[in-house]
Amino acid sequence: MGSAAADALLPLDPETFAAESHAVVDFLDGYYRNIQSYPVRPDAELGRLRTLLPDAAPEDGEPVDVVLEDVRRHIVPGLMHWQSPSFFAYYPMNASTAGFAGEMLSAGLNVVPFAWAASPAATELEAVVVDWMAKLVGLPERFLFSGGGGGVLQGSTCEAVVCTLVAARDRALIMLGGHEGILRLVVYASDQSHSTFQKGARIVGIPPANFRVIQTSAASSYGLTADSVRRAVDADVASGLVPLYLCATVGTTGLGAVDPLRELGEVARRYDMWLHVDAAHAGSSLICREFQDCLDGAELADSVSMNPHKWFLTNMECCCLWVASPAALTSALSSNPEYLNNISTENAAAMDMVDYKDWQIALSRPFRAMKLWVVLRRYGAVAMRAYIRRHIDMARWFELELEADERFEVVVPRRFSLVAFRLRPRHEGDDVEALNRRLLMAINSSTGRAFLTHFVVDNKFIIRLAVGGAMTEMQHVRAGWVLVQEKAKEVGATPGRY
Amino acid sequence: MGSAAADALLPLDPETFAAESHAVVDFLDGYYRNIQSYPVRPDAELGRLRTLLPDAAPEDGEPVDVVLEDVRRHIVPGLMHWQSPSFFAYYPMNASTAGFAGEMLSAGLNVVPFAWAASPAATELEAVVVDWMAKLVGLPERFLFSGGGGGVLQGSTCEAVVCTLVAARDRALIMLGGHEGILRLVVYASDQSHSTFQKGARIVGIPPANFRVIQTSAASSYGLTADSVRRAVDADVASGLVPLYLCATVGTTGLGAVDPLRELGEVARRYDMWLHVDAAHAGSSLICREFQDCLDGAELADSVSMNPHKWFLTNMECCCLWVASPAALTSALSSNPEYLNNISTENAAAMDMVDYKDWQIALSRPFRAMKLWVVLRRYGAVAMRAYIRRHIDMARWFELELEADERFEVVVPRRFSLVAFRLRPRHEGDDVEALNRRLLMAINSSTGRAFLTHFVVDNKFIIRLAVGGAMTEMQHVRAGWVLVQEKAKEVGATPGRY
């Protein structure tokens, strides 16, 4: 489009829309076909892209193929390829054809379901789909709308945590009789909890000194114990502080550890603390019965969250948050400015209507339910369970290989699809930390054949292999194992010398 | 996909991906072609969708055309059609072919640029594109990376407000020497500011009693005045409180009012308050020189935000937040858990690297920059300016029609694309409020020919017509005016009797 056509810009002209959108689909089709030819982690130089692009936005538009060619030439080579089948870092973020279809529908319809009246079907689909997910993962009835609770789709766990912290905080402040109570509120997490809890507590104004990091250990497989929580809480209560919020995790980020919900729930109840269960990654595996024992005691929790955008084929962003008491959430997060009132539905206000703006931080919000609904409709629960189990089988295979190799140790028993391992010391006094750092560096520098990240626990440097890419097949995990062995030899860990 | 194929689920199989994604493009193409045949606002019955859908997620998957057929039959009829050319409510949310292309690329690549190392080109494109936008809207150099500031793409103004409030709060708490200072911090907004400021202040732990709503009036066209702010601040300082944060708006939600940045900036400086400028909707118009006088004094602000997803053809969600001091933001929002460290780039940590996780609430984040970049590349600044001016011309035409009709009054002078109007009283003592309520109800009940919303100021019920849909052409605004006249007559406002 040259400047001559400027005043004829028709942003949603159907002819252009279809032709250009088909071109983008073909571009992505090519990307997926070639993805294995890219280094998983780019060999990027800081600031390089800026030197390739002009200093200012163009005055004149350009055809879509020129733009796509620039994506291919300038952007793609500098991306980390999160959808690569050899991406084993952090926790993978699954894309899928169905998730993409849902995202397209959501972006194309571009409705804003901040209130029921602002897009009734979008609000209702969200309420339906969070109930579906709650049933699939085996949550107690109290987190379903039919059980007096309910769910909402947020963008991230972090937002879900901020919302539940605000709800818990405001409930506590009412009981304490004034805002100065905020100085006495204490949030409890383990040294394995996600950093979002500490950040979230800080965001909502909990004094940083009142965030307790409770140590875990190998003895409890890095899960919290009721005893350790009770000790921390008792000490705080003794010094006049008020226990507010306890974070429990099903599948921690670093090691995949699981906190015991029932015993933590009992402690939380005793001290009137809000219990949040973070199942961001492992939550997806709970659709398989064999993992649902992780939820034993979940009926004692106040809120639960999991991210379908991680391991449930729902492209970014999609986080399910369920609460037992929607009123606790909405009484802390409601706002009713005049410009949002819909006079034609005023009478309905008293009815059983969900206005999701009061369940989250932001007012505006996309139609996220579409994405999760299309994934569930297109694939169905049977195939999703098989998909999750396939990843877990691959991780199990990798773990068995490690166990059969005297050079390696599996640091914590694998439970889901994350394997945490390292090279063992050969001799007393070996600098095994440096050795493992060198190993990970060698793996990740191997011209991008795979990408893994690390963790540190009990001062041990640990390498993490997280299976869960939408394109990851057994052959990629096998190639990953070949790579790990090869690089172990390179850094000096030769078999037969242990 | 039947259950037999369950263990063969290949979520990103290129063949399936292309075929199904093309089908979704065609579905949306059909949606846009037919959009004018749908009532803008659905005639929805609460809970209807739930009765149409099963109680639980399906066990077996289904072909994409079955899913799309259900979208067509069950979902579309219950949607508010935000992309309808006759959607004049709230502020429109623009979709476009380019915005959709960008969203497809972002969702398809599905990378997570939480840190530079986690996807270098995605981080760098974001830094480039927020600089481009800053230049386009004429922001002072201090909000550009080259000027020591910088920008980030958030999901919503609400998130941007929470982040800047946290930055301001933590800076103040350090100066006050302790967390108990939080009880003394005060946030100032006008009675026209967006509700997100009050909600944001509450979220970050400012005592609700310390949120000041400063009254505006017709005399200042509903903009704040320095005097009124100073009076409120002086009173608070006299009672031992600490002024923290002042919200200024360029284009308020209710009426499109503009606060005078220079005089407010001078007050903010004198009292060491953080000044945030919210240009959520009107910010897009600042790409036209004739509106840039609204930014006079913006160099006195600490942060500025605007939403390309409203009026800049960038599908949801995309909010530009610029700050003069990135350090103020990142020192309040940083977290550095071990599992995110990238050992191969540890040495680069000291370098000039932007890790956007420390500029926002959430850790995970989508590749939003792609969307804004594709819009700017594809359309260019010249066409975007023409697009914005076209909407403003349409709003001006509507305003002139109102002014030429004795029955109506334009309540505040139109500045951007929002017209705020109402029926005038015919006789002393007329219940003009009820009359205007009836008028709006009649307009919106007219079998969905258009959708408008209202506002209340100085106890006056006002009807808002906001032009800004991506498909809105002069013919739709004309039809809107015909509808308003027709319904005015229906509710009893006959011409010639005023």
PDB file of C-alpha atoms in Angstrom, chain B residues 40-287:
ATOM      1  CA  VAL B  40     -24.673  -5.395  17.079  1.00  0.00           C
ATOM      2  CA  ARG B  41     -25.878  -6.313  20.522  1.00  0.00           C
ATOM      3  CA  PRO B  42     -27.241  -9.841  20.781  1.00  0.00           C
ATOM      4  CA  ASP B  43     -30.639 -10.544  22.142  1.00  0.00           C
ATOM      5  CA  ALA B  44     -29.125 -12.948  24.623  1.00  0.00           C
ATOM      6  CA  GLU B  45     -30.800 -14.781  27.406  1.00  0.00           C
ATOM      7  CA  LEU B  46     -28.751 -15.339  30.526  1.00  0.00           C
ATOM      8  CA  GLY B  47     -27.442 -18.881  30.739  1.00  0.00           C
ATOM      9  CA  ARG B  48     -28.655 -19.925  27.291  1.00  0.00           C
ATOM     10  CA  LEU B  49     -25.270 -21.071  26.028  1.00  0.00           C
ATOM     11  CA  ARG B  50     -24.761 -23.352  29.017  1.00  0.00           C
ATOM     12  CA  THR B  51     -27.963 -25.175  28.218  1.00  0.00           C
ATOM     13  CA  LEU B  52     -26.728 -25.732  24.647  1.00  0.00           C
ATOM     14  CA  LEU B  53     -23.398 -27.244  25.635  1.00  0.00           C
ATOM     15  CA  PRO B  54     -22.714 -30.540  27.363  1.00  0.00           C
ATOM     16  CA  ASP B  55     -21.879 -30.667  31.059  1.00  0.00           C
ATOM     17  CA  ALA B  56     -18.393 -32.016  30.553  1.00  0.00           C
ATOM     18  CA  ALA B  57     -15.603 -31.845  28.025  1.00  0.00           C
ATOM     19  CA  PRO B  58     -15.963 -34.423  25.251  1.00  0.00           C
ATOM     20  CA  GLU B  59     -13.993 -37.641  25.546  1.00  0.00           C
ATOM     21  CA  ASP B  60     -13.455 -37.800  21.789  1.00  0.00           C
ATOM     22  CA  GLY B  61     -12.283 -35.054  19.492  1.00  0.00           C
ATOM     23  CA  GLU B  62     -14.157 -33.821  16.492  1.00  0.00           C
ATOM     24  CA  PRO B  63     -13.213 -32.419  13.083  1.00  0.00           C
ATOM     25  CA  VAL B  64     -12.567 -28.715  12.833  1.00  0.00           C
ATOM     26  CA  ASP B  65     -15.606 -28.072  10.625  1.00  0.00           C
ATOM     27  CA  VAL B  66     -17.905 -29.491  13.308  1.00  0.00           C
ATOM     28  CA  VAL B  67     -16.317 -27.179  15.847  1.00  0.00           C
ATOM     29  CA  LEU B  68     -16.618 -24.188  13.511  1.00  0.00           C
ATOM     30  CA  GLU B  69     -20.248 -25.039  12.810  1.00  0.00           C
ATOM     31  CA  ASP B  70     -20.905 -24.923  16.564  1.00  0.00           C
ATOM     32  CA  VAL B  71     -19.183 -21.548  16.766  1.00  0.00           C
ATOM     33  CA  ARG B  72     -21.495 -20.342  14.019  1.00  0.00           C
ATOM     34  CA  ARG B  73     -24.650 -21.821  15.536  1.00  0.00           C
ATOM     35  CA  HIS B  74     -24.120 -21.420  19.268  1.00  0.00           C
ATOM     36  CA  ILE B  75     -21.473 -18.784  19.929  1.00  0.00           C
ATOM     37  CA  VAL B  76     -21.777 -16.099  17.242  1.00  0.00           C
ATOM     38  CA  PRO B  77     -25.485 -15.420  17.923  1.00  0.00           C
ATOM     39  CA  GLY B  78     -24.635 -14.667  21.564  1.00  0.00           C
ATOM     40  CA  LEU B  79     -21.734 -12.306  20.901  1.00  0.00           C
ATOM     41  CA  MET B  80     -21.665  -8.563  21.078  1.00  0.00           C
ATOM     42  CA  HIS B  81     -20.175  -7.704  17.685  1.00  0.00           C
ATOM     43  CA  TRP B  82     -17.386  -5.348  18.648  1.00  0.00           C
ATOM     44  CA  GLN B  83     -16.168  -5.267  15.020  1.00  0.00           C
ATOM     45  CA  SER B  84     -19.562  -4.265  13.639  1.00  0.00           C
ATOM     46  CA  PRO B  85     -19.375  -0.942  11.797  1.00  0.00           C
ATOM     47  CA  SER B  86     -22.359   0.200  13.883  1.00  0.00           C
ATOM     48  CA  PHE B  87     -20.665  -0.429  17.221  1.00  0.00           C
ATOM     49  CA  PHE B  88     -20.397   3.044  18.775  1.00  0.00           C
ATOM     50  CA  ALA B  89     -20.246   1.996  22.434  1.00  0.00           C
ATOM     51  CA  TYR B  90     -17.547   2.386  25.119  1.00  0.00           C
ATOM     52  CA  TYR B  91     -14.468   2.899  22.971  1.00  0.00           C
ATOM     53  CA  PRO B  92     -14.234   0.538  20.016  1.00  0.00           C
ATOM     54  CA  MET B  93     -11.499  -2.092  19.892  1.00  0.00           C
ATOM     55  CA  ASN B  94      -9.989  -2.215  16.439  1.00  0.00           C
ATOM     56  CA  ALA B  95      -9.182  -5.407  14.659  1.00  0.00           C
ATOM     57  CA  SER B  96      -7.455  -5.334  11.278  1.00  0.00           C
ATOM     58  CA  THR B  97      -5.949  -7.642   8.724  1.00  0.00           C
ATOM     59  CA  ALA B  98      -2.455  -6.544   9.765  1.00  0.00           C
ATOM     60  CA  GLY B  99      -3.212  -6.787  13.482  1.00  0.00           C
ATOM     61  CA  PHE B 100      -4.611 -10.244  12.898  1.00  0.00           C
ATOM     62  CA  ALA B 101      -1.543 -11.233  10.881  1.00  0.00           C
ATOM     63  CA  GLY B 102       0.654 -10.076  13.741  1.00  0.00           C
ATOM     64  CA  GLU B 103      -1.442 -11.988  16.245  1.00  0.00           C
ATOM     65  CA  MET B 104      -1.206 -15.128  14.092  1.00  0.00           C
ATOM     66  CA  LEU B 105       2.567 -14.814  13.913  1.00  0.00           C
ATOM     67  CA  SER B 106       2.802 -14.236  17.634  1.00  0.00           C
ATOM     68  CA  ALA B 107       0.530 -17.188  18.440  1.00  0.00           C
ATOM     69  CA  GLY B 108       2.181 -19.436  15.852  1.00  0.00           C
ATOM     70  CA  LEU B 109       5.760 -18.770  16.891  1.00  0.00           C
ATOM     71  CA  ASN B 110       4.522 -18.885  20.514  1.00  0.00           C
ATOM     72  CA  VAL B 111       7.796 -17.643  22.002  1.00  0.00           C
ATOM     73  CA  VAL B 112       8.017 -16.239  25.519  1.00  0.00           C
ATOM     74  CA  PRO B 113      10.223 -13.146  25.681  1.00  0.00           C
ATOM     75  CA  PHE B 114      10.288 -12.814  29.471  1.00  0.00           C
ATOM     76  CA  ALA B 115      14.009 -12.114  29.285  1.00  0.00           C
ATOM     77  CA  TRP B 116      16.282 -11.100  26.466  1.00  0.00           C
ATOM     78  CA  ALA B 117      17.952 -14.527  26.486  1.00  0.00           C
ATOM     79  CA  ALA B 118      14.594 -16.321  26.311  1.00  0.00           C
ATOM     80  CA  SER B 119      13.965 -14.858  22.856  1.00  0.00           C
ATOM     81  CA  PRO B 120      16.374 -12.104  21.846  1.00  0.00           C
ATOM     82  CA  ALA B 121      14.688 -10.879  18.671  1.00  0.00           C
ATOM     83  CA  ALA B 122      11.278 -10.723  20.357  1.00  0.00           C
ATOM     84  CA  THR B 123      12.675  -8.535  23.141  1.00  0.00           C
ATOM     85  CA  GLU B 124      14.564  -6.327  20.738  1.00  0.00           C
ATOM     86  CA  LEU B 125      11.602  -5.895  18.403  1.00  0.00           C
ATOM     87  CA  GLU B 126       9.549  -4.743  21.374  1.00  0.00           C
ATOM     88  CA  ALA B 127      12.157  -2.154  22.351  1.00  0.00           C
ATOM     89  CA  VAL B 128      12.300  -0.924  18.746  1.00  0.00           C
ATOM     90  CA  VAL B 129       8.556  -0.748  18.244  1.00  0.00           C
ATOM     91  CA  VAL B 130       7.799   1.131  21.474  1.00  0.00           C
ATOM     92  CA  ASP B 131      10.443   3.671  20.441  1.00  0.00           C
ATOM     93  CA  TRP B 132       8.747   3.951  17.023  1.00  0.00           C
ATOM     94  CA  MET B 133       5.394   4.574  18.669  1.00  0.00           C
ATOM     95  CA  ALA B 134       6.869   7.122  21.086  1.00  0.00           C
ATOM     96  CA  LYS B 135       8.233   9.081  18.140  1.00  0.00           C
ATOM     97  CA  LEU B 136       4.994   8.793  16.175  1.00  0.00           C
ATOM     98  CA  VAL B 137       2.871  10.234  18.977  1.00  0.00           C
ATOM     99  CA  GLY B 138       5.466  12.906  19.730  1.00  0.00           C
ATOM    100  CA  LEU B 139       6.532  11.852  23.210  1.00  0.00           C
ATOM    101  CA  PRO B 140       9.523  13.663  24.720  1.00  0.00           C
ATOM    102  CA  GLU B 141      12.905  12.007  24.139  1.00  0.00           C
ATOM    103  CA  ARG B 142      13.142  10.976  27.798  1.00  0.00           C
ATOM    104  CA  PHE B 143      10.607   8.178  27.201  1.00  0.00           C
ATOM    105  CA  LEU B 144      12.740   6.611  24.475  1.00  0.00           C
ATOM    106  CA  PHE B 145      15.464   4.078  25.166  1.00  0.00           C
ATOM    107  CA  SER B 146      17.901   6.491  23.535  1.00  0.00           C
ATOM    108  CA  GLY B 147      16.825   9.149  26.027  1.00  0.00           C
ATOM    109  CA  GLY B 148      17.343   7.003  29.104  1.00  0.00           C
ATOM    110  CA  GLY B 149      13.733   5.897  29.355  1.00  0.00           C
ATOM    111  CA  GLY B 150      11.981   3.116  27.558  1.00  0.00           C
ATOM    112  CA  GLY B 151       8.782   1.301  26.836  1.00  0.00           C
ATOM    113  CA  VAL B 152       7.101  -2.063  27.205  1.00  0.00           C
ATOM    114  CA  LEU B 153       3.974  -3.657  25.759  1.00  0.00           C
ATOM    115  CA  GLN B 154       1.515  -4.669  28.426  1.00  0.00           C
ATOM    116  CA  GLY B 155      -1.874  -6.319  28.056  1.00  0.00           C
ATOM    117  CA  SER B 156      -3.933  -3.443  29.410  1.00  0.00           C
ATOM    118  CA  THR B 157      -3.826   0.015  30.941  1.00  0.00           C
ATOM    119  CA  CYS B 158      -4.768  -1.585  34.237  1.00  0.00           C
ATOM    120  CA  GLU B 159      -1.554  -3.595  34.318  1.00  0.00           C
ATOM    121  CA  ALA B 160       0.441  -0.517  33.330  1.00  0.00           C
ATOM    122  CA  VAL B 161      -1.165   1.435  36.156  1.00  0.00           C
ATOM    123  CA  VAL B 162      -0.457  -1.278  38.715  1.00  0.00           C
ATOM    124  CA  CYS B 163       3.197  -1.415  37.640  1.00  0.00           C
ATOM    125  CA  THR B 164       3.713   2.340  37.828  1.00  0.00           C
ATOM    126  CA  LEU B 165       1.885   2.539  41.150  1.00  0.00           C
ATOM    127  CA  VAL B 166       4.177  -0.150  42.572  1.00  0.00           C
ATOM    128  CA  ALA B 167       7.235   1.670  41.253  1.00  0.00           C
ATOM    129  CA  ALA B 168       6.075   4.973  42.728  1.00  0.00           C
ATOM    130  CA  ARG B 169       5.080   3.327  46.020  1.00  0.00           C
ATOM    131  CA  ASP B 170       8.362   1.532  46.530  1.00  0.00           C
ATOM    132  CA  ARG B 171      10.362   4.650  45.681  1.00  0.00           C
ATOM    133  CA  ALA B 172       8.329   6.553  48.267  1.00  0.00           C
ATOM    134  CA  LEU B 173       8.625   3.831  50.910  1.00  0.00           C
ATOM    135  CA  ILE B 174      12.400   3.972  50.663  1.00  0.00           C
ATOM    136  CA  MET B 175      12.302   7.716  51.224  1.00  0.00           C
ATOM    137  CA  LEU B 176       9.889   7.308  54.114  1.00  0.00           C
ATOM    138  CA  GLY B 177      12.201   4.760  55.648  1.00  0.00           C
ATOM    139  CA  GLY B 178       9.837   1.855  56.164  1.00  0.00           C
ATOM    140  CA  HIS B 179       6.792  -0.056  55.019  1.00  0.00           C
ATOM    141  CA  GLU B 180       4.489   1.621  57.529  1.00  0.00           C
ATOM    142  CA  GLY B 181       4.726   4.636  55.235  1.00  0.00           C
ATOM    143  CA  ILE B 182       2.216   2.856  52.986  1.00  0.00           C
ATOM    144  CA  LEU B 183      -0.550   4.011  55.319  1.00  0.00           C
ATOM    145  CA  ARG B 184       0.249   7.649  54.517  1.00  0.00           C
ATOM    146  CA  LEU B 185       0.501   7.472  50.717  1.00  0.00           C
ATOM    147  CA  VAL B 186      -2.174   9.225  48.684  1.00  0.00           C
ATOM    148  CA  VAL B 187      -3.192   8.754  45.045  1.00  0.00           C
ATOM    149  CA  TYR B 188      -4.989  11.543  43.158  1.00  0.00           C
ATOM    150  CA  ALA B 189      -7.316  11.202  40.209  1.00  0.00           C
ATOM    151  CA  SER B 190     -10.189  13.165  38.807  1.00  0.00           C
ATOM    152  CA  ASP B 191     -13.821  12.204  38.807  1.00  0.00           C
ATOM    153  CA  GLN B 192     -13.279  11.561  35.086  1.00  0.00           C
ATOM    154  CA  SER B 193     -10.236   9.258  35.473  1.00  0.00           C
ATOM    155  CA  HIS B 194     -10.656   5.650  34.489  1.00  0.00           C
ATOM    156  CA  SER B 195     -11.807   3.331  37.268  1.00  0.00           C
ATOM    157  CA  THR B 196      -8.621   1.367  36.820  1.00  0.00           C
ATOM    158  CA  PHE B 197      -6.729   3.921  38.913  1.00  0.00           C
ATOM    159  CA  GLN B 198      -8.905   3.366  41.939  1.00  0.00           C
ATOM    160  CA  LYS B 199      -8.784  -0.391  41.447  1.00  0.00           C
ATOM    161  CA  GLY B 200      -5.029  -0.295  40.856  1.00  0.00           C
ATOM    162  CA  ALA B 201      -4.405   1.786  43.972  1.00  0.00           C
ATOM    163  CA  ARG B 202      -6.414  -0.706  45.978  1.00  0.00           C
ATOM    164  CA  ILE B 203      -4.548  -3.665  44.461  1.00  0.00           C
ATOM    165  CA  VAL B 204      -1.138  -2.277  45.430  1.00  0.00           C
ATOM    166  CA  GLY B 205      -2.222  -1.710  49.015  1.00  0.00           C
ATOM    167  CA  ILE B 206      -2.874   2.034  49.161  1.00  0.00           C
ATOM    168  CA  PRO B 207      -5.510   2.535  51.883  1.00  0.00           C
ATOM    169  CA  PRO B 208      -8.863   3.019  50.119  1.00  0.00           C
ATOM    170  CA  ALA B 209      -9.388   6.137  52.229  1.00  0.00           C
ATOM    171  CA  ASN B 210      -6.271   7.609  50.597  1.00  0.00           C
ATOM    172  CA  PHE B 211      -7.639   7.650  47.082  1.00  0.00           C
ATOM    173  CA  ARG B 212      -8.707  11.192  46.208  1.00  0.00           C
ATOM    174  CA  VAL B 213     -11.294  11.825  43.553  1.00  0.00           C
ATOM    175  CA  ILE B 214     -10.914  15.473  42.559  1.00  0.00           C
ATOM    176  CA  GLN B 215     -14.013  17.043  41.102  1.00  0.00           C
ATOM    177  CA  THR B 216     -13.948  18.555  37.664  1.00  0.00           C
ATOM    178  CA  SER B 217     -16.564  20.771  36.066  1.00  0.00           C
ATOM    179  CA  ALA B 218     -17.870  22.102  32.805  1.00  0.00           C
ATOM    180  CA  ALA B 219     -15.788  25.269  33.374  1.00  0.00           C
ATOM    181  CA  SER B 220     -12.586  23.316  32.621  1.00  0.00           C
ATOM    182  CA  SER B 221     -14.304  21.008  30.118  1.00  0.00           C
ATOM    183  CA  TYR B 222     -14.028  18.302  32.781  1.00  0.00           C
ATOM    184  CA  GLY B 223     -10.243  18.512  32.891  1.00  0.00           C
ATOM    185  CA  LEU B 224      -8.326  18.709  36.175  1.00  0.00           C
ATOM    186  CA  THR B 225      -6.945  22.079  37.190  1.00  0.00           C
ATOM    187  CA  ALA B 226      -3.665  22.638  38.967  1.00  0.00           C
ATOM    188  CA  ASP B 227      -5.486  24.602  41.643  1.00  0.00           C
ATOM    189  CA  SER B 228      -7.868  21.835  42.540  1.00  0.00           C
ATOM    190  CA  VAL B 229      -5.041  19.309  42.737  1.00  0.00           C
ATOM    191  CA  ARG B 230      -2.917  21.650  44.847  1.00  0.00           C
ATOM    192  CA  ARG B 231      -5.758  22.232  47.278  1.00  0.00           C
ATOM    193  CA  ALA B 232      -6.291  18.500  47.741  1.00  0.00           C
ATOM    194  CA  VAL B 233      -2.593  17.830  48.129  1.00  0.00           C
ATOM    195  CA  ASP B 234      -2.067  20.693  50.581  1.00  0.00           C
ATOM    196  CA  ALA B 235      -4.879  19.430  52.759  1.00  0.00           C
ATOM    197  CA  ASP B 236      -3.365  15.968  52.822  1.00  0.00           C
ATOM    198  CA  VAL B 237       0.142  17.215  53.542  1.00  0.00           C
ATOM    199  CA  ALA B 238      -1.243  19.306  56.379  1.00  0.00           C
ATOM    200  CA  SER B 239      -2.691  16.180  57.930  1.00  0.00           C
ATOM    201  CA  GLY B 240       0.579  14.287  57.662  1.00  0.00           C
ATOM    202  CA  LEU B 241      -0.140  12.341  54.499  1.00  0.00           C
ATOM    203  CA  VAL B 242       2.281  11.882  51.608  1.00  0.00           C
ATOM    204  CA  PRO B 243       1.267  12.657  48.007  1.00  0.00           C
ATOM    205  CA  LEU B 244       2.314   9.702  45.870  1.00  0.00           C
ATOM    206  CA  TYR B 245       0.795   9.565  42.422  1.00  0.00           C
ATOM    207  CA  LEU B 246      -1.271  11.773  40.176  1.00  0.00           C
ATOM    208  CA  CYS B 247      -3.270  10.458  37.209  1.00  0.00           C
ATOM    209  CA  ALA B 248      -3.732  12.709  34.239  1.00  0.00           C
ATOM    210  CA  THR B 249      -5.787  11.678  31.250  1.00  0.00           C
ATOM    211  CA  VAL B 250      -5.669  12.629  27.597  1.00  0.00           C
ATOM    212  CA  GLY B 251      -9.148  11.711  26.449  1.00  0.00           C
ATOM    213  CA  THR B 252     -11.223  10.432  29.369  1.00  0.00           C
ATOM    214  CA  THR B 253     -13.496   7.444  28.909  1.00  0.00           C
ATOM    215  CA  GLY B 254     -16.748   9.163  29.687  1.00  0.00           C
ATOM    216  CA  LEU B 255     -16.356  12.442  27.831  1.00  0.00           C
ATOM    217  CA  GLY B 256     -12.981  12.542  26.073  1.00  0.00           C
ATOM    218  CA  ALA B 257     -11.728  15.283  28.422  1.00  0.00           C
ATOM    219  CA  VAL B 258      -8.059  16.296  28.445  1.00  0.00           C
ATOM    220  CA  ASP B 259      -6.121  17.199  31.573  1.00  0.00           C
ATOM    221  CA  PRO B 260      -3.526  19.989  31.243  1.00  0.00           C
ATOM    222  CA  LEU B 261      -0.228  18.129  31.547  1.00  0.00           C
ATOM    223  CA  ARG B 262       2.094  21.081  32.015  1.00  0.00           C
ATOM    224  CA  GLU B 263       0.358  22.608  34.987  1.00  0.00           C
ATOM    225  CA  LEU B 264      -0.319  19.216  36.550  1.00  0.00           C
ATOM    226  CA  GLY B 265       3.304  18.235  35.932  1.00  0.00           C
ATOM    227  CA  GLU B 266       4.475  21.308  37.792  1.00  0.00           C
ATOM    228  CA  VAL B 267       2.318  20.427  40.785  1.00  0.00           C
ATOM    229  CA  ALA B 268       3.523  16.832  40.670  1.00  0.00           C
ATOM    230  CA  ARG B 269       7.159  17.961  40.600  1.00  0.00           C
ATOM    231  CA  ARG B 270       6.713  20.331  43.487  1.00  0.00           C
ATOM    232  CA  TYR B 271       5.326  17.561  45.699  1.00  0.00           C
ATOM    233  CA  ASP B 272       7.521  14.803  44.295  1.00  0.00           C
ATOM    234  CA  MET B 273       4.523  12.850  43.034  1.00  0.00           C
ATOM    235  CA  TRP B 274       4.669  10.319  40.211  1.00  0.00           C
ATOM    236  CA  LEU B 275       2.678  11.678  37.256  1.00  0.00           C
ATOM    237  CA  HIS B 276       1.102   9.115  34.959  1.00  0.00           C
ATOM    238  CA  VAL B 277      -0.533  10.119  31.688  1.00  0.00           C
ATOM    239  CA  ASP B 278      -3.294   7.793  30.518  1.00  0.00           C
ATOM    240  CA  ALA B 279      -3.961   8.259  26.809  1.00  0.00           C
ATOM    241  CA  ALA B 280      -5.567   4.847  26.358  1.00  0.00           C
ATOM    242  CA  HIS B 281      -7.906   5.780  23.542  1.00  0.00           C
ATOM    243  CA  ALA B 282      -6.935   9.263  22.366  1.00  0.00           C
ATOM    244  CA  GLY B 283      -3.253   8.329  22.306  1.00  0.00           C
ATOM    245  CA  SER B 284      -3.721   6.933  18.810  1.00  0.00           C
ATOM    246  CA  SER B 285      -4.831  10.319  17.522  1.00  0.00           C
ATOM    247  CA  LEU B 286      -1.567  11.863  18.716  1.00  0.00           C
ATOM    248  CA  ILE B 287       0.113  10.508  15.587  1.00  0.00           C
TER     249      ILE B 287
END
